[in-house]
């Protein structure tokens, strides 16, 4: 019986690591991955170009439906329902739009219901990013009808959903992986947001925080290029200036003002939690209605019409409301109506399952709330240094940060859409405060609550892949067993039964020249189907595959998956076998990493430091006495 303990001696092998890696196509795979990034990037740019024109078409369609519904004219010129002359008949216009949406959802696709982002997240997490192609045209049409008939939504949610559907459809037509399809979905969705708002950086962060659930070159490069293309489409098809322009330049706030904005962020954060919970409470009420869900949008539309009759500014997209709130030109009465009535109208409509977005309503409600709180703070503390304009901007951004927990997206979006870079510190303070409150008071967000109720768990952290950070040498097992290929199966069984200390489930096989031949498992060795007179070399079913000490655990896992093996022999730089890597070793790496988050041990002992200082002081005193 030829056996070796790899703790003592390595065994020279005839094959080298480089040919093995070449046989595994590892270097070629990296090159191929880079080429795939270029291919997916070109596809993402193409999707972004298409979605830019679809965004313009959606705005035209919303204007057309608005003009027909509220002004009786066949025009695509910009229009608002606020200045309609329908009188009491305005109540029934949103209800009529709700009936049409219900029919489209029933006979077209139920997926048009909702505000877009949660539905995209669900498809990414549960359906390999596969969205029905019909959503590409059903979502913008249904959203245009919902918004054009007075629905209190923004155009960004529908265009995000449409862009995601277009990217997913392209990904389903081509031969690509589901991860690449996810990238195209995210690229289309965020390109749509960039096309509507001209905010490419915020759109990139939206993809990272809400859609991609990863941060890597293979995903961020295509998404970034798509967002740049979408922003270029915004400048070409819409306007090159900020979407929410502020006439004056916001001054950099002082420390006292920053403190007040932080308090405002805490208050808005609590309000964002309340807003989210009320929306889903109303949705639960709709679920209890004894009528078919097709009629829910009509009921929601009826409430929208009633509120719109008394407060016309609550109807439609209302991007102009955000601009007016930021300009601090609206009376307190109107800001109260935008804060309370716009929220009520939007919450009921959204909960009814109609087609629309959440971003614009949240911005309107948050901006009005921030402005009102700013008025109160200035009344109580006239010298605090805050301004109503910045308070509104902070409220707008903090509301979105608290409701969606997309912290970076909220901050960058406010900067890009207003062009006020001096607001960054106030935005950072307020949005972080709102995020903190939301994190502690709300388990799910307005984006994830719906899919969480369906049992879909969304990732809540973005940590680097630990397998990329740990090398094989860090977790290698150095006490494997090496057997000669000519030993009979029965002979090896008999020897192992005597050597009780060897309890491994795998054994390395070598020939007479100590060249590595393969690995056999303990279960295969002791199988009753084996002829005990045959040599153990007949049990080898896999071609020789090894891995180097400096390779990452990610590379090791990929090799294990590709070769369908549970263990890998590990070779040193001089091609000697130095150990065996198994799945249990890889799991131990996760155990070590988890310990870093749960173990709280001090590394500097104050008591020990004080004791050292005392001893040192005693030595100095003793030395001084001896000198005297």
Coordinates of C-alpha atoms in Angstrom, one line a residue:
X1 CA 0.0 0.0 0.0
X2 CA 1.5 3.3 -1.1
X3 CA 0.2 6.2 0.9
X4 CA 1.5 9.7 1.8
X5 CA 0.4 12.3 4.3
X6 CA 0.5 15.6 2.4
X7 CA 1.4 17.5 5.6
X8 CA 4.9 16.0 5.4
X9 CA 5.7 15.6 1.7
X10 CA 4.3 16.9 -1.5
X11 CA 4.1 14.6 -4.5
X12 CA 5.5 15.7 -7.8
X13 CA 3.0 15.4 -10.6
X14 CA 3.4 15.3 -14.3
X15 CA 0.8 17.8 -15.3
X16 CA 1.3 21.5 -14.7
X17 CA -1.2 24.0 -13.5
X18 CA -1.1 26.2 -16.7
X19 CA -2.2 23.5 -19.1
X20 CA -5.0 22.5 -16.7
X21 CA -6.2 26.1 -16.5
X22 CA -6.0 26.4 -20.3
X23 CA -8.0 23.1 -20.6
X24 CA -10.6 24.7 -18.3
X25 CA -10.7 27.8 -20.5
X26 CA -10.2 30.1 -17.6
X27 CA -8.1 32.8 -19.3
X28 CA -10.3 32.5 -22.4
X29 CA -13.4 32.9 -20.2
X30 CA -12.1 36.2 -18.8
X31 CA -11.5 37.5 -22.4
X32 CA -14.9 36.2 -23.4
X33 CA -16.6 38.0 -20.5
X34 CA -15.0 41.3 -21.5
X35 CA -16.3 40.8 -25.1
X36 CA -19.7 40.0 -23.7
X37 CA -19.7 43.3 -21.7
X38 CA -19.1 45.1 -25.0
X39 CA -21.9 43.3 -26.7
X40 CA -24.4 43.9 -23.9
X41 CA -23.3 47.5 -23.8
X42 CA -24.1 48.0 -27.4
X43 CA -27.5 46.3 -26.9
X44 CA -28.1 48.6 -23.8
X45 CA -27.4 51.7 -25.9
X46 CA -29.8 50.5 -28.6
X47 CA -32.5 50.0 -25.9
X48 CA -31.8 53.4 -24.5
X49 CA -32.2 55.1 -27.9
X50 CA -35.6 53.3 -28.4
X51 CA -36.8 54.1 -24.9
X52 CA -35.9 57.8 -25.3
X53 CA -38.3 58.1 -28.3
X54 CA -40.9 56.0 -26.4
X55 CA -40.6 58.5 -23.5
X56 CA -41.3 61.3 -25.9
X57 CA -44.2 59.4 -27.3
X58 CA -45.6 58.7 -23.8
X59 CA -45.5 62.5 -23.0
X60 CA -47.3 63.2 -26.3
X61 CA -49.9 60.5 -25.5
X62 CA -50.5 61.8 -22.0
X63 CA -51.0 65.3 -23.4
X64 CA -53.4 64.0 -26.1
X65 CA -55.5 62.1 -23.5
X66 CA -55.4 65.1 -21.2
X67 CA -56.6 67.5 -23.9
X68 CA -59.4 65.1 -25.0
X69 CA -60.5 64.4 -21.5
X70 CA -60.5 67.8 -19.9
X71 CA -60.4 70.3 -22.7
X72 CA -62.2 68.6 -25.6
X73 CA -59.5 69.2 -28.1
X74 CA -57.5 66.9 -30.3
X75 CA -54.0 68.2 -29.5
X76 CA -50.7 67.0 -28.2
X77 CA -49.7 70.3 -26.8
X78 CA -48.7 70.4 -23.1
X79 CA -51.8 70.6 -21.0
X80 CA -52.9 70.3 -17.3
X81 CA -56.2 69.1 -15.9
X82 CA -56.0 71.9 -13.2
X83 CA -57.5 74.6 -15.4
X84 CA -60.4 72.5 -16.8
X85 CA -63.9 73.9 -17.1
X86 CA -65.9 70.6 -16.7
X87 CA -67.3 71.5 -13.3
X88 CA -68.8 68.6 -11.4
X89 CA -68.3 66.3 -14.4
X90 CA -64.6 66.3 -13.7
X91 CA -65.4 63.7 -11.0
X92 CA -66.3 61.0 -13.5
X93 CA -63.3 61.5 -15.9
X94 CA -60.8 59.6 -13.7
X95 CA -63.4 56.9 -13.0
X96 CA -63.8 56.4 -16.8
X97 CA -60.1 56.1 -17.1
X98 CA -60.1 53.5 -14.3
X99 CA -62.7 51.4 -16.2
X100 CA -60.5 51.4 -19.3
X101 CA -57.5 50.4 -17.2
X102 CA -59.4 47.6 -15.6
X103 CA -60.5 46.2 -19.0
X104 CA -56.9 46.4 -20.3
X105 CA -55.6 44.6 -17.3
X106 CA -58.3 41.9 -17.5
X107 CA -58.0 41.3 -21.3
X108 CA -54.5 42.5 -21.9
X109 CA -52.1 41.8 -19.1
X110 CA -52.5 42.1 -15.3
X111 CA -48.9 43.2 -15.1
X112 CA -49.8 46.7 -16.2
X113 CA -51.2 47.4 -12.8
X114 CA -48.9 49.0 -10.2
X115 CA -46.2 51.6 -10.5
X116 CA -43.5 49.6 -12.4
X117 CA -40.4 49.3 -10.1
X118 CA -41.7 46.6 -7.7
X119 CA -42.9 44.6 -10.7
X120 CA -39.5 44.8 -12.4
X121 CA -37.8 43.8 -9.1
X122 CA -40.1 40.8 -8.9
X123 CA -39.3 39.6 -12.4
X124 CA -35.5 40.0 -11.7
X125 CA -35.7 38.0 -8.5
X126 CA -38.1 35.3 -9.4
X127 CA -38.5 34.9 -13.2
X128 CA -35.0 35.3 -14.6
X129 CA -35.8 38.9 -15.7
X130 CA -38.4 37.8 -18.1
X131 CA -41.2 40.3 -18.7
X132 CA -44.0 39.8 -21.1
X133 CA -43.3 41.6 -24.4
X134 CA -46.9 42.9 -24.4
X135 CA -45.9 45.2 -21.5
X136 CA -43.7 47.2 -23.9
X137 CA -46.8 48.8 -25.5
X138 CA -49.6 48.0 -22.9
X139 CA -47.8 49.9 -20.0
X140 CA -47.3 53.2 -21.8
X141 CA -50.8 53.2 -23.3
X142 CA -52.5 52.3 -20.0
X143 CA -50.4 54.8 -18.1
X144 CA -51.2 57.5 -20.6
X145 CA -54.9 56.8 -20.1
X146 CA -54.6 56.7 -16.3
X147 CA -52.6 59.9 -16.1
X148 CA -54.3 61.7 -18.9
X149 CA -57.7 61.2 -17.3
X150 CA -56.4 62.8 -14.1
X151 CA -54.5 60.1 -12.3
X152 CA -52.2 61.7 -9.7
X153 CA -49.1 59.9 -11.0
X154 CA -45.8 60.7 -12.7
X155 CA -44.7 59.6 -16.2
X156 CA -41.4 58.2 -14.8
X157 CA -42.9 55.0 -13.3
X158 CA -44.5 53.8 -16.6
X159 CA -41.5 54.7 -18.7
X160 CA -39.3 52.8 -16.2
X161 CA -41.5 49.8 -16.5
X162 CA -41.7 50.1 -20.3
X163 CA -37.9 50.4 -20.6
X164 CA -37.4 47.4 -18.4
X165 CA -39.9 45.4 -20.5
X166 CA -38.1 46.4 -23.7
X167 CA -34.7 45.4 -22.3
X168 CA -36.2 42.1 -21.1
X169 CA -37.8 41.4 -24.4
X170 CA -34.6 42.0 -26.3
X171 CA -32.9 39.7 -23.8
X172 CA -35.4 37.0 -24.5
X173 CA -35.0 37.2 -28.2
X174 CA -31.3 36.8 -28.1
X175 CA -29.1 34.0 -26.8
X176 CA -27.9 35.5 -23.6
X177 CA -27.7 34.5 -19.9
X178 CA -30.4 35.5 -17.4
X179 CA -27.9 37.8 -15.7
X180 CA -27.2 39.6 -19.0
X181 CA -31.0 39.9 -19.5
X182 CA -31.2 41.4 -16.0
X183 CA -28.6 44.0 -17.0
X184 CA -30.6 44.9 -20.2
X185 CA -33.8 45.1 -18.1
X186 CA -32.1 47.5 -15.7
X187 CA -30.5 49.5 -18.5
X188 CA -33.8 50.0 -20.2
X189 CA -35.6 51.0 -17.0
X190 CA -33.0 53.5 -15.9
X191 CA -32.5 54.9 -19.4
X192 CA -36.2 55.7 -19.3
X193 CA -35.8 57.6 -16.1
X194 CA -32.8 59.5 -17.5
X195 CA -34.8 60.3 -20.6
X196 CA -37.7 61.8 -18.6
X197 CA -35.7 63.7 -16.0
X198 CA -32.3 64.1 -17.6
X199 CA -30.7 62.6 -14.5
X200 CA -28.2 59.9 -15.7
X201 CA -26.2 59.6 -12.5
X202 CA -29.3 59.3 -10.3
X203 CA -30.6 56.7 -12.8
X204 CA -27.4 54.7 -12.4
X205 CA -27.7 54.7 -8.6
X206 CA -31.3 53.7 -9.0
X207 CA -30.2 50.6 -10.9
X208 CA -27.6 49.8 -8.2
X209 CA -29.9 50.3 -5.2
X210 CA -33.2 48.9 -6.6
X211 CA -32.7 46.7 -9.6
X212 CA -29.3 45.2 -10.2
X213 CA -28.5 44.0 -6.6
X214 CA -24.8 44.0 -7.6
X215 CA -22.0 46.3 -8.5
X216 CA -19.6 44.9 -11.1
X217 CA -18.1 46.0 -14.4
X218 CA -20.4 43.5 -16.3
X219 CA -23.5 45.3 -15.1
X220 CA -22.5 48.9 -14.4
X221 CA -20.8 49.6 -17.7
X222 CA -23.9 48.8 -19.9
X223 CA -26.3 50.5 -17.4
X224 CA -24.1 53.7 -17.3
X225 CA -23.9 53.8 -21.1
X226 CA -27.7 53.4 -21.4
X227 CA -28.3 56.2 -18.8
X228 CA -25.9 58.5 -20.7
X229 CA -27.8 57.7 -23.9
X230 CA -31.1 58.3 -22.2
X231 CA -29.9 61.7 -20.9
X232 CA -28.8 62.6 -24.4
X233 CA -32.2 61.7 -25.6
X234 CA -33.7 64.0 -22.9
X235 CA -31.6 66.9 -24.1
X236 CA -32.5 66.2 -27.8
X237 CA -36.2 65.5 -27.4
X238 CA -37.1 67.6 -24.4
X239 CA -35.0 70.3 -22.9
X240 CA -31.3 70.7 -21.9
X241 CA -32.0 72.6 -18.6
X242 CA -33.0 71.2 -15.2
X243 CA -36.4 69.6 -15.0
X244 CA -37.2 71.5 -11.8
X245 CA -35.5 74.9 -12.2
X246 CA -35.0 77.2 -9.3
X247 CA -34.7 80.9 -10.2
X248 CA -32.1 81.8 -7.6
X249 CA -29.0 80.1 -6.4
X250 CA -29.2 78.3 -3.1
X251 CA -26.6 79.4 -0.6
X252 CA -24.4 76.9 1.3
X253 CA -26.2 76.4 4.7
X254 CA -24.4 77.0 8.0
X255 CA -24.1 74.5 10.9
X256 CA -27.3 75.6 12.6
X257 CA -29.2 75.3 9.3
X258 CA -27.7 71.9 8.7
X259 CA -28.9 70.8 12.2
X260 CA -32.4 72.1 11.4
X261 CA -32.4 70.2 8.0
X262 CA -31.4 67.1 9.8
X263 CA -34.3 67.4 12.2
X264 CA -36.5 68.0 9.2
X265 CA -35.1 64.8 7.6
X266 CA -36.1 62.9 10.8
X267 CA -39.6 64.2 10.6
X268 CA -40.0 63.5 6.9
X269 CA -38.5 60.0 7.5
X270 CA -41.3 59.3 10.0
X271 CA -43.8 60.7 7.5
X272 CA -42.4 58.5 4.7
X273 CA -43.0 55.4 7.0
X274 CA -46.6 56.6 7.6
X275 CA -47.2 57.2 3.9
X276 CA -46.0 53.7 3.0
X277 CA -48.1 52.0 5.7
X278 CA -51.3 54.0 4.7
X279 CA -50.8 53.1 1.0
X280 CA -50.7 49.3 1.8
X281 CA -53.5 49.7 4.4
X282 CA -55.7 51.1 1.7
X283 CA -54.6 48.3 -0.7
X284 CA -55.7 45.8 2.0
X285 CA -59.1 47.4 2.1
X286 CA -59.4 47.0 -1.7
X287 CA -58.6 43.3 -1.3
X288 CA -61.6 42.9 1.0
X289 CA -64.0 44.4 -1.5
X290 CA -66.7 41.9 -2.7
X291 CA -66.2 42.9 -6.3
X292 CA -63.8 41.9 -9.1
X293 CA -60.4 43.6 -9.1
X294 CA -61.2 44.9 -12.6
X295 CA -63.5 47.5 -11.0
X296 CA -61.0 48.7 -8.4
X297 CA -59.3 51.3 -10.6
X298 CA -62.7 52.8 -11.4
X299 CA -63.4 53.2 -7.7
X300 CA -60.0 54.7 -7.1
X301 CA -60.6 57.0 -10.1
X302 CA -63.9 58.1 -8.5
X303 CA -62.1 59.3 -5.4
X304 CA -59.5 61.0 -7.5
X305 CA -62.2 62.9 -9.3
X306 CA -63.9 63.9 -6.1
X307 CA -60.7 65.2 -4.6
X308 CA -59.8 66.8 -8.0
X309 CA -63.1 68.7 -8.1
X310 CA -62.1 70.5 -4.8
X311 CA -58.4 70.6 -5.5
X312 CA -57.7 70.7 -9.2
X313 CA -53.9 70.8 -8.7
X314 CA -54.0 67.2 -7.4
X315 CA -55.0 65.9 -10.9
X316 CA -52.5 64.7 -13.4
X317 CA -48.7 64.5 -13.4
X318 CA -48.1 67.8 -11.6
X319 CA -44.5 68.3 -12.4
X320 CA -45.3 72.0 -12.3
X321 CA -46.4 71.6 -8.7
X322 CA -42.9 70.5 -7.8
X323 CA -41.4 73.5 -9.5
X324 CA -43.9 75.9 -7.8
X325 CA -43.2 74.3 -4.4
X326 CA -39.4 74.7 -4.9
X327 CA -39.8 78.3 -5.9
X328 CA -41.5 79.0 -2.5
X329 CA -44.2 80.9 -4.3
X330 CA -47.3 78.9 -3.3
X331 CA -49.6 80.0 -0.5
X332 CA -49.7 77.8 2.6
X333 CA -53.3 76.7 1.8
X334 CA -52.2 75.3 -1.6
X335 CA -49.2 73.6 -0.1
X336 CA -51.5 72.0 2.5
X337 CA -53.7 70.7 -0.2
X338 CA -50.8 69.2 -2.1
X339 CA -49.5 67.7 1.1
X340 CA -52.8 66.1 2.3
X341 CA -55.2 65.9 -0.7
X342 CA -52.5 64.9 -3.3
X343 CA -51.4 62.2 -0.9
X344 CA -55.0 61.0 -0.3
X345 CA -55.8 61.0 -4.0
X346 CA -52.5 59.2 -5.0
X347 CA -52.7 56.6 -2.2
X348 CA -56.2 55.5 -3.1
X349 CA -55.5 55.5 -6.8
X350 CA -52.2 53.5 -6.4
X351 CA -53.8 51.0 -3.9
X352 CA -56.7 50.4 -6.4
X353 CA -54.2 48.8 -8.8
X354 CA -54.3 51.3 -11.6
X355 CA -51.3 52.1 -13.8
X356 CA -49.0 54.9 -12.6
X357 CA -45.8 55.9 -10.9
X358 CA -44.7 56.8 -7.4
X359 CA -41.7 59.1 -7.8
X360 CA -43.5 62.4 -8.8
X361 CA -46.2 62.1 -6.1
X362 CA -43.6 61.3 -3.4
X363 CA -41.6 64.3 -4.6
X364 CA -44.7 66.6 -4.5
X365 CA -45.8 65.4 -1.1
X366 CA -42.3 65.5 0.3
X367 CA -41.6 68.9 -1.1
X368 CA -44.9 70.4 0.2
X369 CA -44.3 68.8 3.6
X370 CA -40.7 70.1 3.7
X371 CA -41.8 73.6 2.8
X372 CA -44.5 73.6 5.5
X373 CA -42.1 72.4 8.2
X374 CA -39.7 75.0 7.0
X375 CA -42.3 77.7 7.6
X376 CA -42.9 76.3 11.2
X377 CA -39.1 76.1 11.9
X378 CA -38.6 79.7 10.7
X379 CA -41.5 80.9 12.8
X380 CA -40.1 79.3 15.9
X381 CA -36.4 80.0 15.2
X382 CA -36.2 83.1 12.9
X383 CA -32.3 83.1 13.0
X384 CA -31.8 79.4 12.2
X385 CA -30.6 80.1 8.7
X386 CA -32.8 77.8 6.7
X387 CA -34.7 78.8 3.5
X388 CA -38.2 77.6 2.3
X389 CA -36.7 76.6 -1.0
X390 CA -34.0 74.3 0.4
X391 CA -36.5 73.0 3.0
X392 CA -38.8 72.0 0.2
X393 CA -35.9 70.4 -1.8
X394 CA -34.7 68.6 1.3
X395 CA -38.3 67.4 2.1
X396 CA -38.7 66.2 -1.5
X397 CA -35.5 64.2 -1.5
X398 CA -35.9 62.9 2.1
X399 CA -39.4 61.6 1.4
X400 CA -38.1 59.5 -1.5
X401 CA -35.1 58.3 0.6
X402 CA -37.3 57.2 3.5
X403 CA -40.0 55.6 1.4
X404 CA -37.7 53.7 -1.0
X405 CA -34.5 53.6 1.0
X406 CA -32.6 54.5 -2.2
X407 CA -30.4 56.9 -0.3
X408 CA -27.8 57.9 -3.0
X409 CA -30.4 58.0 -5.7
X410 CA -32.5 60.5 -3.7
X411 CA -29.6 62.8 -3.1
X412 CA -28.2 62.8 -6.6
X413 CA -31.6 63.1 -8.2
X414 CA -32.3 66.3 -6.3
X415 CA -29.0 67.8 -7.4
X416 CA -29.3 66.8 -11.1
X417 CA -32.9 67.9 -11.5
X418 CA -32.4 71.3 -9.9
X419 CA -28.7 72.1 -10.6
X420 CA -28.2 73.3 -7.0
X421 CA -24.9 71.9 -5.9
X422 CA -24.8 74.0 -2.7
X423 CA -27.6 71.8 -1.4
X424 CA -25.6 68.7 -1.1
X425 CA -24.7 68.9 2.6
X426 CA -28.3 69.6 3.6
X427 CA -29.5 66.8 1.3
X428 CA -27.0 64.4 2.7
X429 CA -28.0 65.2 6.3
X430 CA -31.7 65.0 5.8
X431 CA -31.8 62.0 3.5
X432 CA -29.5 60.0 5.9
X433 CA -31.8 61.0 8.8
X434 CA -34.9 59.9 6.8
X435 CA -33.2 56.7 5.8
X436 CA -32.2 55.9 9.4
X437 CA -35.8 56.4 10.6
X438 CA -37.2 54.3 7.8
X439 CA -34.6 51.5 8.5
X440 CA -35.6 51.2 12.2
X441 CA -39.4 51.7 11.8
X442 CA -40.2 49.8 8.6
X443 CA -39.2 46.3 7.5
X444 CA -40.0 46.8 3.9
X445 CA -40.2 49.8 1.6
X446 CA -42.8 51.2 -0.7
X447 CA -41.0 49.4 -3.5
X448 CA -40.6 46.0 -1.8
X449 CA -43.7 45.6 0.5
X450 CA -45.9 44.3 -2.3
X451 CA -43.5 41.6 -3.5
X452 CA -42.5 40.8 0.1
X453 CA -46.2 39.9 0.7
X454 CA -45.9 37.4 -2.1
X455 CA -42.9 35.7 -0.4
X456 CA -40.2 37.4 -2.5
X457 CA -37.2 38.5 -0.4
X458 CA -35.1 41.4 -1.9
X459 CA -31.4 41.8 -1.1
X460 CA -30.8 44.4 1.5
X461 CA -27.0 44.6 1.3
X462 CA -24.3 44.9 -1.4
X463 CA -21.1 43.3 -0.1
X464 CA -18.2 42.2 -2.2
X465 CA -18.1 38.5 -3.0
X466 CA -16.1 36.9 -0.2
X467 CA -15.0 34.1 -2.6
X468 CA -13.1 36.7 -4.6
X469 CA -11.3 38.0 -1.5
X470 CA -10.1 34.7 -0.1
X471 CA -7.4 32.5 -1.7
X472 CA -7.3 28.8 -1.8
X473 CA -4.2 28.9 0.5
X474 CA -6.3 30.5 3.3
X475 CA -8.6 27.5 3.7
X476 CA -6.7 24.6 2.3
X477 CA -6.9 21.2 4.0
X478 CA -3.4 19.7 4.2
X479 CA -4.2 16.2 5.5
X480 CA -5.5 14.3 2.5
X481 CA -4.7 10.7 1.6
X482 CA -2.7 9.6 -1.5
X483 CA -3.1 6.1 -3.0
X484 CA -1.4 4.2 -5.8
X485 CA -3.5 3.5 -8.8
X486 CA -2.4 -0.2 -8.9
X487 CA -3.8 -1.1 -5.5
X488 CA -6.8 -3.3 -5.6
X489 CA -10.2 -2.0 -4.4
X490 CA -10.4 -4.7 -1.8
X491 CA -6.9 -4.1 -0.6
X492 CA -7.6 -0.4 -0.1
X493 CA -10.9 -1.1 1.8
X494 CA -9.1 -3.5 4.1
X495 CA -6.4 -1.0 4.9
X496 CA -8.8 1.8 5.5
X497 CA -10.8 -0.3 7.9
X498 CA -7.6 -0.7 10.0
X499 CA -6.5 2.9 9.7
X500 CA -9.3 4.5 11.7
X501 CA -7.7 8.0 11.7
X502 CA -8.4 8.5 8.0
X503 CA -12.0 9.6 7.8
X504 CA -11.8 11.7 4.7
X505 CA -14.5 11.2 2.0
X506 CA -12.0 11.5 -0.9
X507 CA -8.6 10.2 -1.9
X508 CA -6.0 11.4 -4.4
X509 CA -4.7 8.7 -6.9
X510 CA -1.2 8.7 -8.3
X511 CA 0.8 6.3 -10.5
X512 CA 4.2 4.7 -9.8
X513 CA 6.0 7.9 -10.9
X514 CA 3.9 9.9 -8.4
X515 CA 2.0 11.7 -11.2
X516 CA -1.5 12.8 -10.3
X517 CA -4.2 10.7 -12.0
X518 CA -7.4 11.7 -10.3
X519 CA -9.7 11.6 -7.3
X520 CA -12.1 8.9 -6.0
X521 CA -14.8 9.3 -3.4
X522 CA -15.2 7.1 -0.3
X523 CA -18.8 6.2 -1.4
X524 CA -17.5 5.0 -4.8
X525 CA -14.7 3.0 -3.1
X526 CA -17.1 1.2 -0.8
X527 CA -19.9 0.6 -3.2
X528 CA -21.2 -3.0 -3.3
X529 CA -21.3 -2.9 -7.1
X530 CA -17.5 -2.6 -7.3
X531 CA -15.3 -5.7 -8.1
X532 CA -12.8 -5.7 -5.2
X533 CA -10.1 -7.4 -7.4
X534 CA -10.0 -4.4 -9.8
X535 CA -7.4 -1.6 -9.3
X536 CA -8.7 1.6 -7.8
X537 CA -7.8 3.4 -11.0
X538 CA -11.0 2.0 -12.5
X539 CA -13.0 4.1 -10.1
X540 CA -11.6 7.4 -11.6
X541 CA -14.4 9.0 -13.5
X542 CA -13.1 12.6 -13.8
X543 CA -10.2 14.0 -15.9
X544 CA -7.4 15.4 -13.8
X545 CA -8.2 19.0 -12.6
X546 CA -6.1 20.9 -10.1
X547 CA -6.0 24.4 -8.7
X548 CA -3.2 26.7 -7.5
X549 CA -2.6 28.0 -4.0
X550 CA -3.0 31.7 -5.1
X551 CA -6.3 31.1 -6.9
X552 CA -9.4 32.6 -5.4
X553 CA -12.2 30.5 -4.0
X554 CA -14.5 31.9 -6.7
X555 CA -12.3 30.3 -9.3
X556 CA -12.3 27.1 -7.3
X557 CA -16.1 27.0 -7.1
X558 CA -16.4 27.7 -10.8
X559 CA -14.1 24.7 -11.5
X560 CA -16.1 22.5 -9.1
X561 CA -19.4 23.5 -10.8
X562 CA -18.1 23.0 -14.3
X563 CA -16.5 19.6 -13.6
X564 CA -19.3 18.6 -11.1
X565 CA -16.8 17.6 -8.4
X566 CA -16.8 18.1 -4.7
X567 CA -13.1 18.4 -4.1
X568 CA -10.0 19.8 -5.9
X569 CA -6.3 18.9 -5.4
X570 CA -4.3 22.0 -4.7
X571 CA -0.8 22.4 -6.1
X572 CA 2.1 24.7 -5.2
X573 CA 4.1 26.8 -7.5
X574 CA 6.6 23.9 -8.0
X575 CA 3.6 21.7 -9.0
X576 CA 3.6 19.6 -5.8
X577 CA 0.3 18.6 -4.3
X578 CA 0.0 20.4 -1.0
X579 CA -3.6 19.8 0.0
X580 CA -7.2 19.3 -0.9
X581 CA -10.0 21.8 -1.2
X582 CA -13.5 20.8 -0.5
X583 CA -16.9 22.5 -0.2
X584 CA -16.6 22.3 3.6
X585 CA -13.5 24.4 3.4
X586 CA -15.3 27.0 1.3
X587 CA -18.2 27.0 3.8
X588 CA -15.7 27.6 6.6
X589 CA -14.7 30.8 4.8
X590 CA -18.3 32.1 5.1
X591 CA -18.2 31.1 8.8
X592 CA -15.1 33.2 9.3
X593 CA -16.6 36.1 7.4
X594 CA -19.9 36.0 9.4
X595 CA -17.8 36.0 12.6
X596 CA -16.4 39.4 11.7
X597 CA -20.0 40.8 11.8
X598 CA -21.1 39.1 15.0
X599 CA -18.0 38.9 17.2
X600 CA -17.4 42.0 19.2
X601 CA -14.0 41.7 20.9
X602 CA -11.9 44.7 21.8
X603 CA -8.4 44.7 20.2
X604 CA -7.0 47.4 22.5
X605 CA -7.3 46.9 26.2
X606 CA -7.5 50.1 28.2
X607 CA -6.9 48.2 31.4
X608 CA -3.8 46.5 30.1
X609 CA -2.6 49.8 28.7
X610 CA -3.1 51.5 32.1
X611 CA -1.3 48.6 33.8
X612 CA 1.7 49.0 31.4
X613 CA 1.8 52.7 32.2
X614 CA 1.8 51.9 35.9
X615 CA 4.6 49.4 35.6
X616 CA 6.6 51.8 33.5
X617 CA 6.0 54.5 36.1
X618 CA 7.2 52.2 38.9
X619 CA 10.4 51.3 37.0
X620 CA 11.1 55.0 36.5
X621 CA 10.6 55.6 40.2
X622 CA 12.9 52.7 41.1
X623 CA 15.5 53.8 38.6
X624 CA 15.4 57.3 40.1
X625 CA 15.8 56.0 43.6
X626 CA 18.8 53.8 42.6
X627 CA 20.5 56.8 41.0
X628 CA 20.1 58.8 44.2

